[in-house]
Coordinates of C-alpha atoms in Angstrom, one line a residue:
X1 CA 47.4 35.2 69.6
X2 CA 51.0 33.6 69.1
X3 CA 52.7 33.6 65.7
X4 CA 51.1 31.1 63.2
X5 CA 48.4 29.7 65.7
X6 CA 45.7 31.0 63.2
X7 CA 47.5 28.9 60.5
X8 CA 45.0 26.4 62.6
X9 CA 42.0 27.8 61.2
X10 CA 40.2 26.7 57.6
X11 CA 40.4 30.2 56.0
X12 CA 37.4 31.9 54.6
X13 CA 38.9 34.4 51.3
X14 CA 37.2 38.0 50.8
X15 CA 37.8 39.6 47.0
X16 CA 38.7 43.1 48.1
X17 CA 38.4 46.0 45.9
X18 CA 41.8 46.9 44.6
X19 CA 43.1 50.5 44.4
X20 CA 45.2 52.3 41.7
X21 CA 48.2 51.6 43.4
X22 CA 48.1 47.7 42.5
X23 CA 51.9 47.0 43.8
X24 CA 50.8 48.7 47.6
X25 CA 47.8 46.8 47.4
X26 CA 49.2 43.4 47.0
X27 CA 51.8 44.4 49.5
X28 CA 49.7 45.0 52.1
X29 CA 49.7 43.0 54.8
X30 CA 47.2 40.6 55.2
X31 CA 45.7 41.8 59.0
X32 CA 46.2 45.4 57.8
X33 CA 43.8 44.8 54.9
X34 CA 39.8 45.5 55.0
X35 CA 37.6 42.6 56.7
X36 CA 40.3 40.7 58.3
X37 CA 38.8 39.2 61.1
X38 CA 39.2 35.4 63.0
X39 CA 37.2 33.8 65.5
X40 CA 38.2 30.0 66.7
X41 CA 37.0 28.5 63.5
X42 CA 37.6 30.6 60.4
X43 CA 40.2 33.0 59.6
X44 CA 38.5 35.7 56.9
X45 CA 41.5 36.3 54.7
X46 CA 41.3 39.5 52.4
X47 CA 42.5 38.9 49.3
X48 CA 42.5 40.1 45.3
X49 CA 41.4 38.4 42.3
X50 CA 40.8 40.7 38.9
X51 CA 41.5 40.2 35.8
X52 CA 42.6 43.2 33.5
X53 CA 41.9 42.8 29.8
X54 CA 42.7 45.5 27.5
X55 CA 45.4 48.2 27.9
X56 CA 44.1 51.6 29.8
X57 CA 46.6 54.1 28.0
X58 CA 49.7 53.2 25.5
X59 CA 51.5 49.7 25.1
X60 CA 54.5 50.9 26.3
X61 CA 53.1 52.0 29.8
X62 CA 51.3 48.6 30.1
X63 CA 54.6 46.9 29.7
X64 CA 56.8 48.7 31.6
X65 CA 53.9 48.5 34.6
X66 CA 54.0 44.8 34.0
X67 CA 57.3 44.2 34.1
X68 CA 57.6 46.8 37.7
X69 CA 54.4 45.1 38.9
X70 CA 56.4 41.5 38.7
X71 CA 59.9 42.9 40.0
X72 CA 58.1 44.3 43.1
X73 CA 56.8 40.9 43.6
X74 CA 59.6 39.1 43.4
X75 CA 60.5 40.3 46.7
X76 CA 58.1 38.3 48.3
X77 CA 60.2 35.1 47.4
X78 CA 59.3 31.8 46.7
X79 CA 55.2 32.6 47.7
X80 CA 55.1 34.4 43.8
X81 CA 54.8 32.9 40.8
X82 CA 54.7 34.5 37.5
X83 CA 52.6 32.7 34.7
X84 CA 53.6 34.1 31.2
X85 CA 53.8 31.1 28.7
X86 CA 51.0 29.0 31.1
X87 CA 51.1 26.4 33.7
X88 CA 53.3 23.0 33.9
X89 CA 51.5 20.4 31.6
X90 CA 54.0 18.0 32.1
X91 CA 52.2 15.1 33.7
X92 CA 53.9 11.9 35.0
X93 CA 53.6 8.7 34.1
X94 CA 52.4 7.5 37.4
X95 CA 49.3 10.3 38.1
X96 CA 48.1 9.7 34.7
X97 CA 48.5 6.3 35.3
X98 CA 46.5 6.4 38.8
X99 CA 44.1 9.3 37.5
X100 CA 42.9 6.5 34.3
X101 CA 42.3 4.3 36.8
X102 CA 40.5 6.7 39.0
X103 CA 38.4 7.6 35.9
X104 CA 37.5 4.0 34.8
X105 CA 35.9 3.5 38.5
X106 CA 34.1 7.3 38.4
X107 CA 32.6 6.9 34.9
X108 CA 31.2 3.7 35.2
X109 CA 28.4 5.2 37.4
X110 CA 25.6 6.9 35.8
X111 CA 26.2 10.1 37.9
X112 CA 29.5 11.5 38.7
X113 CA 30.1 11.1 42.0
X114 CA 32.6 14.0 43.2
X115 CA 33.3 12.8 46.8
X116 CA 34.3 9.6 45.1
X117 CA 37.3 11.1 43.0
X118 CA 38.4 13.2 45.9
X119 CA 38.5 10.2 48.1
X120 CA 40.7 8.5 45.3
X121 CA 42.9 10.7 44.8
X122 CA 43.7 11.6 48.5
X123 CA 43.4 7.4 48.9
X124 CA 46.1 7.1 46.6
X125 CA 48.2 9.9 48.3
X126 CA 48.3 12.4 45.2
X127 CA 47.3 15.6 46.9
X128 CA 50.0 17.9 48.0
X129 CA 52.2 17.0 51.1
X130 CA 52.3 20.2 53.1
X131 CA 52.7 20.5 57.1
X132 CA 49.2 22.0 58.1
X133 CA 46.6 19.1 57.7
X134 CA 44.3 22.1 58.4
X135 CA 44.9 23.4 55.1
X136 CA 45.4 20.2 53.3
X137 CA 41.5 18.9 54.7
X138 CA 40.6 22.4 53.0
X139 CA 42.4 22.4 49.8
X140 CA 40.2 18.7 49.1
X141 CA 36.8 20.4 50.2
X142 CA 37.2 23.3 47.8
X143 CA 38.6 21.2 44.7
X144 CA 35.4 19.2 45.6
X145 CA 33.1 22.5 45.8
X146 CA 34.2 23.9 42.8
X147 CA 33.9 20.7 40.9
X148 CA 30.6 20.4 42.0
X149 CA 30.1 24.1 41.0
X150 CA 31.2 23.7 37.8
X151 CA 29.3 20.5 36.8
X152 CA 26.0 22.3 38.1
X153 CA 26.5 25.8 35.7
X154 CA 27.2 23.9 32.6
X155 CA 24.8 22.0 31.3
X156 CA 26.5 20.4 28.1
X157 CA 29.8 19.5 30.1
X158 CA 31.2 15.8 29.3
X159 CA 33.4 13.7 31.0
X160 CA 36.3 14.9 28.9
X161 CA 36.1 18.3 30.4
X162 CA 35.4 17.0 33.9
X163 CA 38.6 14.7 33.6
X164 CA 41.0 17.2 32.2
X165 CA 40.6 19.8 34.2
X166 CA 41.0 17.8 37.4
X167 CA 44.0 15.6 36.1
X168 CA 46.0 18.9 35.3
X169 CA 44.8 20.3 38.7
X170 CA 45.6 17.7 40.4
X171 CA 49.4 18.2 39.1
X172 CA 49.4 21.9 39.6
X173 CA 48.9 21.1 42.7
X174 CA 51.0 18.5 43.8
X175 CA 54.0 20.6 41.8
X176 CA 53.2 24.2 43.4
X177 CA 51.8 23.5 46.4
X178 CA 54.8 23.3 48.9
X179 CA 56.4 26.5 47.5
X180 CA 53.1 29.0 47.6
X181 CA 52.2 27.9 51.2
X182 CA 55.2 26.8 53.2
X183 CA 55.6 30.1 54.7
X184 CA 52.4 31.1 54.3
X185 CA 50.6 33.1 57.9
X186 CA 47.7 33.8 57.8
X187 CA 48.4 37.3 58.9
X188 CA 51.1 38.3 56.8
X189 CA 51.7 37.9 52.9
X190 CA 49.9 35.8 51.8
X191 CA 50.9 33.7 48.4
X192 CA 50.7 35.8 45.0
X193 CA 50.2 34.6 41.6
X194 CA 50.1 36.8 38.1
X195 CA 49.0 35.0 35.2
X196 CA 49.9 36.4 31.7
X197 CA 48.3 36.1 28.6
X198 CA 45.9 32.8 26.8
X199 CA 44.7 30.9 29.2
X200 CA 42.7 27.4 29.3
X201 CA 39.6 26.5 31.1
X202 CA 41.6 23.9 33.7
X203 CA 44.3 27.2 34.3
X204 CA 41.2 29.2 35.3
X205 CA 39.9 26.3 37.4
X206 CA 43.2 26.0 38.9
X207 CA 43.3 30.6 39.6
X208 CA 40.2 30.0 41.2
X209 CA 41.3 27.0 44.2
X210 CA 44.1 29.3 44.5
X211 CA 41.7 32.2 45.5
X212 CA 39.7 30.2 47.3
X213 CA 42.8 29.5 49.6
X214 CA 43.5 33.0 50.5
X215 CA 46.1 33.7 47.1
X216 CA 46.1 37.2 45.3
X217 CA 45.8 36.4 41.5
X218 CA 46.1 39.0 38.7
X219 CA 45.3 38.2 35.0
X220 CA 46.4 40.3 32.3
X221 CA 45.3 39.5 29.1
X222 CA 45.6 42.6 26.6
X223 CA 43.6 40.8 23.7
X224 CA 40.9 39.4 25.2
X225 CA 38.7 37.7 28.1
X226 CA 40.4 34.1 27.3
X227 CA 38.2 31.1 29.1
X228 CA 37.1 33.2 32.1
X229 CA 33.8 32.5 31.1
X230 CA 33.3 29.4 30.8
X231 CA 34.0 28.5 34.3
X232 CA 33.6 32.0 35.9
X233 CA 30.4 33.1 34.2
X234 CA 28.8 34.8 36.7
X235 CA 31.8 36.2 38.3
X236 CA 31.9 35.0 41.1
X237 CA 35.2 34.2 42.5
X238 CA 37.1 37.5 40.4
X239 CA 36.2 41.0 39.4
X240 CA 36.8 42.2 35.7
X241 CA 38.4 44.9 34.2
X242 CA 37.5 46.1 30.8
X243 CA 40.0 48.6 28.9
X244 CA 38.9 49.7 25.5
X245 CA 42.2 49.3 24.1
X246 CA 42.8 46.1 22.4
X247 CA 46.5 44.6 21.4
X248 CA 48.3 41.3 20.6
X249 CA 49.6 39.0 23.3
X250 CA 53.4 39.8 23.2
X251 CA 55.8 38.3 25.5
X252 CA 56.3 38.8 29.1
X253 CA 58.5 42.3 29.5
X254 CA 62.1 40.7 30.0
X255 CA 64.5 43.8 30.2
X256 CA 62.4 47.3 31.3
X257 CA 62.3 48.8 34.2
X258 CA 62.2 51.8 36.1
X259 CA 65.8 52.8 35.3
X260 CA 66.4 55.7 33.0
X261 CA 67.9 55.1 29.7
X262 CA 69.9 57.8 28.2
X263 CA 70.3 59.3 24.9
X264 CA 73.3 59.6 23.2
X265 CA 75.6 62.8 24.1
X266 CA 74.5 64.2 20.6
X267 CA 71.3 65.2 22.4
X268 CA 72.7 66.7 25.5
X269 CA 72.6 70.0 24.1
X270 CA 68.7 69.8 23.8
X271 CA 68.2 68.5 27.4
X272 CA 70.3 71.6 28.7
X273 CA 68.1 74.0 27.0
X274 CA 64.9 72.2 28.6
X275 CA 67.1 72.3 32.2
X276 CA 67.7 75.4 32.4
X277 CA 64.2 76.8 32.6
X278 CA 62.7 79.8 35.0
X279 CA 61.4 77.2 37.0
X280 CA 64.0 75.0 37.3
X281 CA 67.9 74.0 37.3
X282 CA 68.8 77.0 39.6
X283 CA 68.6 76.4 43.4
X284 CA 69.9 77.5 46.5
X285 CA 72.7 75.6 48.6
X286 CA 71.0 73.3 51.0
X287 CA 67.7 73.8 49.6
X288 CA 66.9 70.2 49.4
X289 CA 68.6 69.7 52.6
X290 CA 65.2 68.4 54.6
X291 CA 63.6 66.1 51.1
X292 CA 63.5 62.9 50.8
X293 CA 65.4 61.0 48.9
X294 CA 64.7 58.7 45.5
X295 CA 67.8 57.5 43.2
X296 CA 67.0 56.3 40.0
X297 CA 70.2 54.5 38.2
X298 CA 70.9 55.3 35.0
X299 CA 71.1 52.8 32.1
X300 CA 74.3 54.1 30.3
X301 CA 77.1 53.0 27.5
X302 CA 80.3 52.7 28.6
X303 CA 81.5 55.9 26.8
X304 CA 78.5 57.7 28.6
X305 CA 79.4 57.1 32.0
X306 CA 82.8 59.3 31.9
X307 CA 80.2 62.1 30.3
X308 CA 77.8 62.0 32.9
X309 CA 80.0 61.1 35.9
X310 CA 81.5 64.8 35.9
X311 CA 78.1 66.3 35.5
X312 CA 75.8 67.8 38.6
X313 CA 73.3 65.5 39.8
X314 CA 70.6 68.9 38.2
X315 CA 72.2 68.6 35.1
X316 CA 71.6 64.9 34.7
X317 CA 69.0 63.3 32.7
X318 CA 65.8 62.3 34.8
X319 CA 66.6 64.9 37.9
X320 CA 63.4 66.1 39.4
X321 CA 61.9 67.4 42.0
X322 CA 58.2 66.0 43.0
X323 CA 56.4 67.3 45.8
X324 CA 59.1 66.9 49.1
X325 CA 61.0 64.1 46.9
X326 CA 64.0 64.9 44.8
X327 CA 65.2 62.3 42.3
X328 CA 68.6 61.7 41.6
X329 CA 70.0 59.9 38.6
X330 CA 73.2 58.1 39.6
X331 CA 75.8 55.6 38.3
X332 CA 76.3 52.1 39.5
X333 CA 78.7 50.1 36.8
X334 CA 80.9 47.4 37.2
X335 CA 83.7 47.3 34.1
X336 CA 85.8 44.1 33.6
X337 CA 88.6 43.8 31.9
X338 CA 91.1 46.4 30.2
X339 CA 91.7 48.4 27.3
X340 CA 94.0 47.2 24.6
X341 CA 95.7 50.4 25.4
X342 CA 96.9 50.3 29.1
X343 CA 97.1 54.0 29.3
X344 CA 93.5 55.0 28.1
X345 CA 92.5 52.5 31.2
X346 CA 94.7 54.6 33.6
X347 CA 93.6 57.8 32.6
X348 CA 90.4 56.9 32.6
X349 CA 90.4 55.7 36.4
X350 CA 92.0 58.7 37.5
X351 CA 89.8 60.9 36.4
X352 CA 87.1 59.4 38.1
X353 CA 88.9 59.2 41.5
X354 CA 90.5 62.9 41.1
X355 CA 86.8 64.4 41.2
X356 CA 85.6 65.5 43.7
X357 CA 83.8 63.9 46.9
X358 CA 85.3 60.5 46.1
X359 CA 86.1 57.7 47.6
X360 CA 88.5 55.4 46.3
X361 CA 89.2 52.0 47.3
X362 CA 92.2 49.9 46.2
X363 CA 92.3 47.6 49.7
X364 CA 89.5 45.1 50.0
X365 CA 87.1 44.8 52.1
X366 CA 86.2 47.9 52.9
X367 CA 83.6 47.3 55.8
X368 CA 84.7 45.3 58.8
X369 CA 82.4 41.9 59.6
X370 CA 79.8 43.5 62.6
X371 CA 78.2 41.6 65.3
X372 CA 74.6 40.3 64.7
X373 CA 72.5 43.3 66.2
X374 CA 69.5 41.0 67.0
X375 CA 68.5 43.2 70.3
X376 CA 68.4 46.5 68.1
X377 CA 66.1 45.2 65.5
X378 CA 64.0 43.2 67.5
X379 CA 63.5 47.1 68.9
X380 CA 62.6 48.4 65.9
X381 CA 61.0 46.1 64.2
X382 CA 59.3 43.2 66.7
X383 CA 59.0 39.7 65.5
X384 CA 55.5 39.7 66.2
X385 CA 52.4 39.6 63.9
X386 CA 51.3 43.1 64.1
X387 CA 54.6 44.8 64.2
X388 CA 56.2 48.2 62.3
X389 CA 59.3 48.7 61.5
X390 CA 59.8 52.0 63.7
X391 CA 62.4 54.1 61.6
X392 CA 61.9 57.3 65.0
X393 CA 62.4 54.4 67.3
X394 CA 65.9 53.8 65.9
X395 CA 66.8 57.3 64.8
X396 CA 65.9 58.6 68.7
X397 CA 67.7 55.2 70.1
X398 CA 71.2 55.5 72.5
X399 CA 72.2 53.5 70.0
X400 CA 72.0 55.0 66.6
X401 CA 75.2 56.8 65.9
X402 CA 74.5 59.3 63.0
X403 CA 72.8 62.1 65.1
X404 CA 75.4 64.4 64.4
X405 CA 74.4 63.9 60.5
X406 CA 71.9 66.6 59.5
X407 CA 68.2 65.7 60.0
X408 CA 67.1 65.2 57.0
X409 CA 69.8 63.1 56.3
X410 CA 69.6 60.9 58.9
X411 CA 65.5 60.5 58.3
X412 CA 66.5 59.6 54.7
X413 CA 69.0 57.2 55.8
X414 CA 67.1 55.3 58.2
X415 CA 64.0 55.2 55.7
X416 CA 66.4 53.6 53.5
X417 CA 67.8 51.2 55.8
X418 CA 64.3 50.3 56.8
X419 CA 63.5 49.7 52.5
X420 CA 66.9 47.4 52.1
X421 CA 65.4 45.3 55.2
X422 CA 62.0 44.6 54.3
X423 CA 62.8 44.8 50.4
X424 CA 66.0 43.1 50.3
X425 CA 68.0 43.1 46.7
X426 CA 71.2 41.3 48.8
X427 CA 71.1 37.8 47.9
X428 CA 70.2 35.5 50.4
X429 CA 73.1 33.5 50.0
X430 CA 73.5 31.5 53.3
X431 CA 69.5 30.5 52.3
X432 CA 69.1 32.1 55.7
X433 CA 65.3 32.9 57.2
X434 CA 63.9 36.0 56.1
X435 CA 64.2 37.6 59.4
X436 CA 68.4 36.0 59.9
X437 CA 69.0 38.3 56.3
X438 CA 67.1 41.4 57.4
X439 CA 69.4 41.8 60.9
X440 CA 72.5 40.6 58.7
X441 CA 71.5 43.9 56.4
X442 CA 70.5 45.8 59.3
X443 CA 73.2 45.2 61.5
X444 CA 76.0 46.8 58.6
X445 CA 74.0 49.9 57.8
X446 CA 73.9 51.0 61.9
X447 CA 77.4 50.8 61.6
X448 CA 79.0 53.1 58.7
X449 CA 82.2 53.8 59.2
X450 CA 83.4 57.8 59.1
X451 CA 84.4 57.8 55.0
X452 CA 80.9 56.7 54.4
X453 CA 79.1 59.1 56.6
X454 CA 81.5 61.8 55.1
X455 CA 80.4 61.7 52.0
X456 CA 76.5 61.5 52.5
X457 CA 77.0 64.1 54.5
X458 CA 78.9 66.4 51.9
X459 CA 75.6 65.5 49.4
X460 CA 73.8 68.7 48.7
X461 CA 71.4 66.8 46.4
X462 CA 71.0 69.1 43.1
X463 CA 75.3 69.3 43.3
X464 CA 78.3 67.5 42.7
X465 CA 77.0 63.5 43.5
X466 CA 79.4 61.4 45.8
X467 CA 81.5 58.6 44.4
X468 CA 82.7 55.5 45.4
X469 CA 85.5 54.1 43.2
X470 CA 86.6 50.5 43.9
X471 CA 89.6 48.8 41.9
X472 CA 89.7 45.2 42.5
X473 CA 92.6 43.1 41.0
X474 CA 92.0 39.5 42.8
X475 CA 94.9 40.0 44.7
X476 CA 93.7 43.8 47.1
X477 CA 91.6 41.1 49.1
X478 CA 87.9 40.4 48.3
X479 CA 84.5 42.5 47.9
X480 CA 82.6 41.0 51.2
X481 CA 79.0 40.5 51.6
X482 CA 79.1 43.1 54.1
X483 CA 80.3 45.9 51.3
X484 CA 77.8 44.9 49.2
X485 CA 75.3 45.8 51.7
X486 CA 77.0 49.4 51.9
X487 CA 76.9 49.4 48.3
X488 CA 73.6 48.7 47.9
X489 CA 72.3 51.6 50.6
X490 CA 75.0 54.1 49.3
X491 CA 73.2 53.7 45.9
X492 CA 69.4 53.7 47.1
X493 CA 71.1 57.5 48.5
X494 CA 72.3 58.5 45.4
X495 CA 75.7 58.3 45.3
X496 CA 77.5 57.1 42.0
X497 CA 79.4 53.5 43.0
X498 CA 82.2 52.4 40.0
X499 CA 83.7 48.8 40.0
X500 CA 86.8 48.2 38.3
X501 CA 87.8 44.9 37.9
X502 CA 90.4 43.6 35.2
X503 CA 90.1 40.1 35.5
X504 CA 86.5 40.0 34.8
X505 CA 86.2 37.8 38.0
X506 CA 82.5 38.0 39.6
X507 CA 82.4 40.2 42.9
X508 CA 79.0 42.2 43.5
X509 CA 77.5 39.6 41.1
X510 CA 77.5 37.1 43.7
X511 CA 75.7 39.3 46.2
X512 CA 73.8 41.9 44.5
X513 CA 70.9 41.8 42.9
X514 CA 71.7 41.7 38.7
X515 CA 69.4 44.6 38.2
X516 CA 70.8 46.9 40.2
X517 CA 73.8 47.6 38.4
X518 CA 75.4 47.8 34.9
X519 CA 78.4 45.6 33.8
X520 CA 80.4 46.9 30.8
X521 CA 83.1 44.6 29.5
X522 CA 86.2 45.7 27.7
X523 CA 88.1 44.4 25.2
X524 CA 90.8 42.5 27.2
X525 CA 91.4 41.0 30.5
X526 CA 94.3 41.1 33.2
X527 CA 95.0 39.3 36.0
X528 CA 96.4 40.7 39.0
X529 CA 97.3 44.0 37.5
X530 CA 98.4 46.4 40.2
X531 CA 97.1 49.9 40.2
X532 CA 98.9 52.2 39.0
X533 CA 98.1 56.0 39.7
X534 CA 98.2 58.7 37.3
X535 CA 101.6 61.0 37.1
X536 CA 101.9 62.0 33.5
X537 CA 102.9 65.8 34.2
X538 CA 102.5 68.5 31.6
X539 CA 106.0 68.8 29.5
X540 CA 107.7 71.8 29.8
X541 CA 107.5 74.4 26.2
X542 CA 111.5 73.5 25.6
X543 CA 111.0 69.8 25.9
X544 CA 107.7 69.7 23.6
X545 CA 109.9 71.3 21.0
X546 CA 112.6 69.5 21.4
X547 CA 110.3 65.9 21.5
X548 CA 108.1 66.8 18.8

């Protein structure tokens, strides 16, 4: 079946059981997932709707899962939404106006009849305007089932109830409609929505069309139930989670992640005495030569980056080894502007580039713009519904142009090149289709130049970690989008990246992805300040006497 032709079918949603790993779960693609099934009707889309209440072990580990869960999801694009302070109530003049109107005609029959409001609302054009009228038919049928639900399980409800809870989902959906299922297919990813925190009776209402429509919706709520109850009571449309732990609502995690943050130098001393253990912080050359490959940035001070930029990648805070995985803690810091004193700036420069396994570049760009490989990744990754993307396809292709790169190395590279594409953290600048930014990514990382390759090659993982050292004065040319994409794969490798920029001006900012990367600003600026390398030489024993 072609692309998008079940995207013609009303879709009939499954709640699946959700495993511990809740960010693979929700990534899953839709016709990989348990039950999914079509016929020339119905589409059964799989899909997940729990609510969490309570926190399993400590606050800190709910938040920081919180705040990863989100992050992963924003990946998906416009199809998530994140609800941490509630849903839009910001009504217009002219739906409240039509909904009174609506109401005056509805209540002034003894019974409520619900195929009457439905056919007043759509009469007066107030449901959503999307493209598949499939989909649109639907969305009114299960607003009108779940109305009619609701008014049969509660037995005190008045018209107040009735009529706010339909007027505010009537607005949801006129306001989120086009951007959770514009792109929607049926057999991909389908729209996601987490909901943090209080929420009302209409907001549940509104969780529950959304599931109804094939949407993944997660609730946290660390306090309590909230109005789950009152319309869910029988839980029918979502599965519950009950921790025993109990804590106040705080805000939506804004600033963790899965970065490691350092401690001061003061208690480096203490981490070398837990490094150098029996079991670990000695290891043969190459040992790691065949393990995958996980680098975790670190979250540094300024002053900490010239400490830990000299040190082994084992001797770094947060290097392990897990299983076949090592994990590397590198640098990626952009610095703008200048000292007040010009030579602490120089010297400071220079001994970064002077180390070893660096590359430093004061030309810009550094990558040449490469041809649209369209034909290569349509071979490893097919733009059909049930495709892979085939990472021994491409490393055993004529075309692939590291195989004289260790194995392991190349297996780690082409894993990562297969992560930047499906996950990508370039922004999408051009506002290009998914699939138009993935070969745009893909097409610079098949074609590294030698520098590059040199110095992944040189990485024997627990050692001395790579460098790249860019100084960028505004007038050395410009960082390209098609650096940024080497940048952005040199880092997911390991290798430290440093940005210098005196002016302050934006570079990787307007490509990269603000989390990525640390920016540390100094206390002046400069514009077009030329490098200048290091020469101080040591003064001879005569001359310091005679200088002193």
């Amino acid at each position: 079946m072609e692309k998008n032709s079940l995207n013609n079918l009303e879709i009939n949603s499954v709640n699946l059981e959700i495993n511990e790993d809740i960010i693979s779960s929700l990534k899953t693609e839709i016709y990989k997932r348990n039950g999914f099934k079509y016929n020339s009707n119905v589409v059964t889309v799989p899909n997940y709707f729990y609510r969490f209440i309570g926190i399993k072990n400590s606050e800190k580990e709910y938040y920081e899962n919180l705040y990863r869960l989100d992050k992963e999801l924003r990946k998906v694009g416009p199809s998530y939404i994140r609800f941490s302070e509630g849903l839009n109530k910001d009504i217009s003049i002219r739906l409240q106006n039509v909904l009174n109107d609506i109401w005056i005609k509805v209540f002034s029959a003894e019974v409520i009849d619900v195929s009457l409001i439905i056919n007043l609302i759509s009469d007066n054009g107030f449901f959503p305007q999307i493209e598949s009228k499939v989909l649109l038919r639907q969305i009114e049928n299960n607003l009108k089932g779940l109305i009619e639900y609701y008014i049969k399980s509660n037995e005190l409800i008045n018209n107040d109830d009735i009529k706010l809870i339909v007027n505010y989902n009537m607005h949801w959906l006129y306001t989120y409609s086009k951007e959770l299922f514009e792109k929607f297919d049926y057999t991909r990813i389908n729209p996601k929505i987490i909901f943090y925190g209080d929420i009302s009776k209409a907001e549940v209402f509104y969780l529950i069309l959304l599931s109804t429509l094939g949407c993944d919706i997660l609730y946290f709520n660390p306090e309590n139930s909230g109005t789950f109850k009152e319309i869910d009571k029988f839980n029918s449309f979502s599965r519950e989670i009950v921790y025993n732990v109990k804590a106040e609502i705080k805000p939506f995690p804004s600033n963790m992640d899965d970065r490691i943050k350092t401690t001061a130098f003061s208690a480096k001393e203490e981490l070398d005495k837990t490094l150098y253990t029996d079991d670990c912080g000695f290891y043969r050359p190459w040992q790691f030569a065949d393990y995958n490959v996980e680098a975790v940035t670190l979250n540094t001070t300024y002053e900490e980056i010239y400490i830990w930029i000299k040190e082994k990648a084992n001797l770094r805070e947060g290097f392990n080894v897990k299983g076949s995985t090592v994990v590397i803690p590198n640098i990626f810091s952009k610095i703008c502007g200048i000292h007040e004193n010009i030579d602490i700036y120089w010297k400071e420069i220079n001994g970064v580039i002077t180390q070893k396994f660096t590359k430093f570049y004061n030309e810009l760009p550094i990558m040449d713009v490469v041809h649209l490989e369209y034909g290569k990744f349509d071979q490893v990754y097919p733009d059909n519904v049930f495709s892979k993307f085939n990472t021994t396809e491409m490393i055993n292709s004529s075309w692939w142009k590291y195989k004289d790169l260790r194995s392991g190395l190349q297996r780690n590279m082409a894993e990562k090149i297969k992560d930047l594409c499906l996950n990508p953290i370039i922004k999408n600048v051009e506002h290009e289709d998914l699939r138009d930014l993935q070969v745009d990514i893909f097409s610079v990382l098949i074609n590294l130049d030698k520098k590059i390759l040199e110095l992944l090659q040189s990485f024997d993982y627990p050692e001395e970690v790579p460098k790249i050292v860019i100084y960028n004065n505004e007038e050395n040319g410009k960082l390209s989008f098609e650096d940024c994409i080497m940048l952005s794969f040199m880092d997911s490798m390991g290798v430290d990246i440093i940005i210098y920029n005196p002016s302050g001006y934006n570079d990787i900012e307007n490509f990269i992805d603000p989390e990525q990367y640390d920016i540390h600003r100094l206390e002046n600026i400069s514009f077009k300040l030329h490098f200048k390398k290091n020469s101080d030489k040591k003064k001879g024993f005569f001359k310091n006497l005679f200088n002193s």
